[in-house]
Coordinates of C-alpha atoms in Angstrom, one line a residue:
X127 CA 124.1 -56.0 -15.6
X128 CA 123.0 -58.7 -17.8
X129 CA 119.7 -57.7 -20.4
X130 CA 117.8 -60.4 -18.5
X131 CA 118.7 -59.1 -15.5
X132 CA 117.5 -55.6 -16.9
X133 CA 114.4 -56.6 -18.6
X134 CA 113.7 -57.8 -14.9
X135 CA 114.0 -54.5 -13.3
X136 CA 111.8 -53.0 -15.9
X137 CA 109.3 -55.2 -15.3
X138 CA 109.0 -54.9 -11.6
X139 CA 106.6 -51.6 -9.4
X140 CA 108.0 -49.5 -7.9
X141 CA 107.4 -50.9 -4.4
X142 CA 109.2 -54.5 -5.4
X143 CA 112.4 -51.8 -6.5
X144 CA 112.1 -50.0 -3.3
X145 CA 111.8 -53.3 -1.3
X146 CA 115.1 -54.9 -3.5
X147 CA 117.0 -51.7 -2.7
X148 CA 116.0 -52.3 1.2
X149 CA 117.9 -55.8 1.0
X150 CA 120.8 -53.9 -0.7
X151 CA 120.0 -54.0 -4.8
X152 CA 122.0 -51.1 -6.5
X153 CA 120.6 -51.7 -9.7
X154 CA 116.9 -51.5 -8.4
X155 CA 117.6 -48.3 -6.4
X156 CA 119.1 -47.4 -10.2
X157 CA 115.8 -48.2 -12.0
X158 CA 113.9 -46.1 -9.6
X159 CA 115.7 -43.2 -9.8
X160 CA 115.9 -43.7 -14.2
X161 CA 111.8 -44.0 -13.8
X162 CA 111.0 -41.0 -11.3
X163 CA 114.2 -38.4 -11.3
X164 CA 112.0 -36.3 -14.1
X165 CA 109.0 -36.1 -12.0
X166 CA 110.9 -35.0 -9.2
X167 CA 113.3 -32.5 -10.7
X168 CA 109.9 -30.4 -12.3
X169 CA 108.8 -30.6 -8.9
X170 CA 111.4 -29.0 -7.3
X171 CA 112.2 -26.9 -10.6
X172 CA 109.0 -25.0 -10.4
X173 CA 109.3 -24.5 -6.9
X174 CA 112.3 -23.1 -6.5
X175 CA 112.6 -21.5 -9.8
X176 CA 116.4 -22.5 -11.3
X177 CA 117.9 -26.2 -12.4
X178 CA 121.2 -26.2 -9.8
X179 CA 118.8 -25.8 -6.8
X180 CA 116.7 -29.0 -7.7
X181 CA 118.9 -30.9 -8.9
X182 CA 120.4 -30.7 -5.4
X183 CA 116.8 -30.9 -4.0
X184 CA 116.1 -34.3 -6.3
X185 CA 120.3 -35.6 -5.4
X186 CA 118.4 -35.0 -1.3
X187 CA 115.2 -36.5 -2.0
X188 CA 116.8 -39.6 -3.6
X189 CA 119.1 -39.6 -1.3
X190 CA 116.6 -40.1 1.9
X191 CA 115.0 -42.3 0.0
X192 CA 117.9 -44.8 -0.2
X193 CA 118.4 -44.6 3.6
X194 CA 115.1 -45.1 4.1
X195 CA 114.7 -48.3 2.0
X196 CA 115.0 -50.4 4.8
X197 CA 111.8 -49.4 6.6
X198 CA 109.8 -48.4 3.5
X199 CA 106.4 -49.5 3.9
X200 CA 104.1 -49.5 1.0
X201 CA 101.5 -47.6 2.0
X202 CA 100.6 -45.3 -1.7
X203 CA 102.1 -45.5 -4.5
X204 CA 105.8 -44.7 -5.0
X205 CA 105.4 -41.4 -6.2
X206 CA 103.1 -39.9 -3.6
X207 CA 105.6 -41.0 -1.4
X208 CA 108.8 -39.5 -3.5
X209 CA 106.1 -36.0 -3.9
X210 CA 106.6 -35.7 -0.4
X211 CA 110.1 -36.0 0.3
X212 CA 110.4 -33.5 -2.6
X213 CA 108.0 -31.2 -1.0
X214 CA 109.5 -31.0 2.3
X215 CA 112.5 -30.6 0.8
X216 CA 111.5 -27.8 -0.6
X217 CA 109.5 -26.2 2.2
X218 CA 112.4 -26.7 4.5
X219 CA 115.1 -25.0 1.8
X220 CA 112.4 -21.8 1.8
X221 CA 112.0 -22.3 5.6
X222 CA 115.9 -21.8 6.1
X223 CA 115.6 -18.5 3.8
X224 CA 117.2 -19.6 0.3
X225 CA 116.1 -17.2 -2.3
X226 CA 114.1 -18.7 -5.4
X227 CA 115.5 -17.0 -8.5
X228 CA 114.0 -16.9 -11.3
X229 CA 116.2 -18.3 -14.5
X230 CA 117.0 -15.5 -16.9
X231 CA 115.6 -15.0 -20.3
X232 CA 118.7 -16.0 -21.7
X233 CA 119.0 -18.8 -24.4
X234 CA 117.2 -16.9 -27.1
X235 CA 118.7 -18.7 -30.5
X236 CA 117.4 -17.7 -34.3
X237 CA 116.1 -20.8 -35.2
X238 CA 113.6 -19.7 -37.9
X239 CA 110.6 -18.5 -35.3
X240 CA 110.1 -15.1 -34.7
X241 CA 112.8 -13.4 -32.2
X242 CA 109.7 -11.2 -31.2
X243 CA 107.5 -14.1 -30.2
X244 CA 110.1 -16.0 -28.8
X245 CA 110.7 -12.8 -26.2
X246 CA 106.4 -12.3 -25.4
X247 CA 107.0 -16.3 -24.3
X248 CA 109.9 -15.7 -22.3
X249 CA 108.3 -12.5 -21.0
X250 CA 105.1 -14.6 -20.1
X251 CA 107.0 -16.9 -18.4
X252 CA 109.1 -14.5 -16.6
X253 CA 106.0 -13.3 -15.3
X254 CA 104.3 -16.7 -14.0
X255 CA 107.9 -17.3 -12.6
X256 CA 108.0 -13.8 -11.0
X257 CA 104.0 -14.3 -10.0
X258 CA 104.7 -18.1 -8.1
X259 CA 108.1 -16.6 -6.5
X260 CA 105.9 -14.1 -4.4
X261 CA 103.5 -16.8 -3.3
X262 CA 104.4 -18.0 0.3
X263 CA 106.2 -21.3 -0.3
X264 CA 102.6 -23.6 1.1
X265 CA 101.2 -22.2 -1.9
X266 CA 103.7 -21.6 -4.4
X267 CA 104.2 -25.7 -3.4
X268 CA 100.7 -26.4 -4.3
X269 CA 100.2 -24.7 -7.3
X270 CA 103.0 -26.6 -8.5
X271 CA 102.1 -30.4 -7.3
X272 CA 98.7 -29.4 -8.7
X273 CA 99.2 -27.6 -12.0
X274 CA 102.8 -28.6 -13.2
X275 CA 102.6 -32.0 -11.4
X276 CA 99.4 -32.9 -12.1
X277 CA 98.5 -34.1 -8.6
X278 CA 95.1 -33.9 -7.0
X279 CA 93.7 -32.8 -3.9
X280 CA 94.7 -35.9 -1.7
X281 CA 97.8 -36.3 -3.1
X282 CA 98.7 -32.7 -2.2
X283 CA 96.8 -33.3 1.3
X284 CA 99.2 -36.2 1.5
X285 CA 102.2 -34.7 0.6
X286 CA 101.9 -31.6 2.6
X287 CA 99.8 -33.3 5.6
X288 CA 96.7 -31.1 5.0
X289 CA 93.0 -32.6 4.7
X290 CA 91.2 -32.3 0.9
X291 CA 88.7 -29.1 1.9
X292 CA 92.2 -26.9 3.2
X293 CA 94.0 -27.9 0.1
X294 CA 90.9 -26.1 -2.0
X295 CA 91.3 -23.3 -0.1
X296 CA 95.0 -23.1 0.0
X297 CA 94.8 -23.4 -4.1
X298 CA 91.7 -20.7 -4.3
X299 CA 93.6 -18.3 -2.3
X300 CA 97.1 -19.3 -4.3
X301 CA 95.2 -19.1 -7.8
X302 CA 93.5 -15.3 -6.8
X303 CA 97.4 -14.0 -5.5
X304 CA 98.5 -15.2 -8.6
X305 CA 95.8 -13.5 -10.8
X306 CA 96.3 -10.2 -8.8
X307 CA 100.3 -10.7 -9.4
X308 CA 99.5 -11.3 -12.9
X309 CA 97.3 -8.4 -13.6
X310 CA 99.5 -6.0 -11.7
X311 CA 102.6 -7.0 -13.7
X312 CA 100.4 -6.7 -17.2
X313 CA 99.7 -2.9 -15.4
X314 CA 103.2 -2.3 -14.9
X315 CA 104.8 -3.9 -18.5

C-alpha cells in the first residue's frame, strides 16, 4: 500500500471504511480492525475473564462484520454497532455454557515495587474477576460495556436491545451483587 494511499485510509470514518470494505477494500476493512480491535478485545476480555477466549470472540466479531459489509447501514456510530456484535458474542458463548475463568495471578516479576503490594493488586483483582464471574452474563455484560467500556445507558440499551430505565436497573441490581460478592470475599480472606 502506497503512504498516500494510507494517509487516505487514516483520514476516512469509520462508516466510509465499512462502506469501502462492502465494495471489496482489504485495506479499509484493515484500518478498521487496526482502529477498533482494542476496544473490542477489553470488551470481550472482561467478560469472559482470559485473553485466548476473546481474542476468538474479537477474530468472530470482526469476522461478521466483514460479511456483513455489504448491507451495513450507518445507522450509529461504528462502535455501537461493533459493541454489539461483541456483546452477543459473548452472551451467546455464556448461553452455550463455556466457563469464564479467571486468569491466574501468575506473572509476578521483581521489578523494584514491592512483591507484597504487587500480590494485594493481584488479590484485588482476583476478587473483582471472581465477583463479575458470578454475575449472570446480562449483568456481568453491563458492568463491563459501562465501567470498563465506558458506554452509557443507550449505548448499552442498544447493544443489548434493552430501553435506558431497564439498563439502570439491570446495573443497580449488578453493582449491589457485586458489593455483596465483594464484601463476602473480604469476610472470607
Amino acid at each position: 500500500m502506497l503512504y498516500d494511499e494510507a494517509m487516505t485510509l487514516v483520514q476516512k470514518t469509520d462508516h466510509e471504511l465499512m462502506e469501502a470494505t462492502g465494495r471489496g477494500c482489504s485495506s479499509s476493512f484493515t484500518e478498521l480492525v487496526m482502529r477498533h480491535q482494542k476496544r473490542a478485545w477489553t470488551i470481550a476480555r472482561r467478560f469472559l475473564g482470559n485473553h485466548v477466549d476473546a481474542e476468538d470472540i474479537v477474530q468472530q466479531a470482526f469476522a461478521k462484520i466483514l460479511v456483513a459489509a455489504e448491507r451495513y447501514k450507518p445507522t450509529g456510530s461504528f462502535e455501537g454497532y461493533l459493541r454489539v456484535v461483541v456483546s452477543r458474542l459473548c452472551m451467546d458463548f455464556c448461553a452455550k455454557g463455556k466457563g469464564t475463568p479467571a486468569e491466574s495471578l501468575g506473572g509476578l516479576q521483581a521489578d523494584g515495587s514491592s512483591m507484597s503490594s504487587k500480590v494485594q493488586r493481584l488479590a484485588n483483582r482476583s476478587a473483582v474477576r471472581h465477583a463479575l464471574d458470578l454475575l449472570p452474563p446480562r449483568q456481568r455484560l453491563i458492568i463491563v460495556l459501562r465501567y470498563y467500556d465506558g458506554a452509557g445507558y443507550e449505548e448499552i440499551g442498544q447493544a443489548l436491545d434493552m430501553t435506558h430505565k431497564a439498563v439502570e436497573g439491570v446495573l443497580a441490581r449488578a453493582r449491589d451483587k457485586l458489593r455483596k460478592h465483594l464484601a463476602a470475599s473480604k469476610k472470607i480472606g
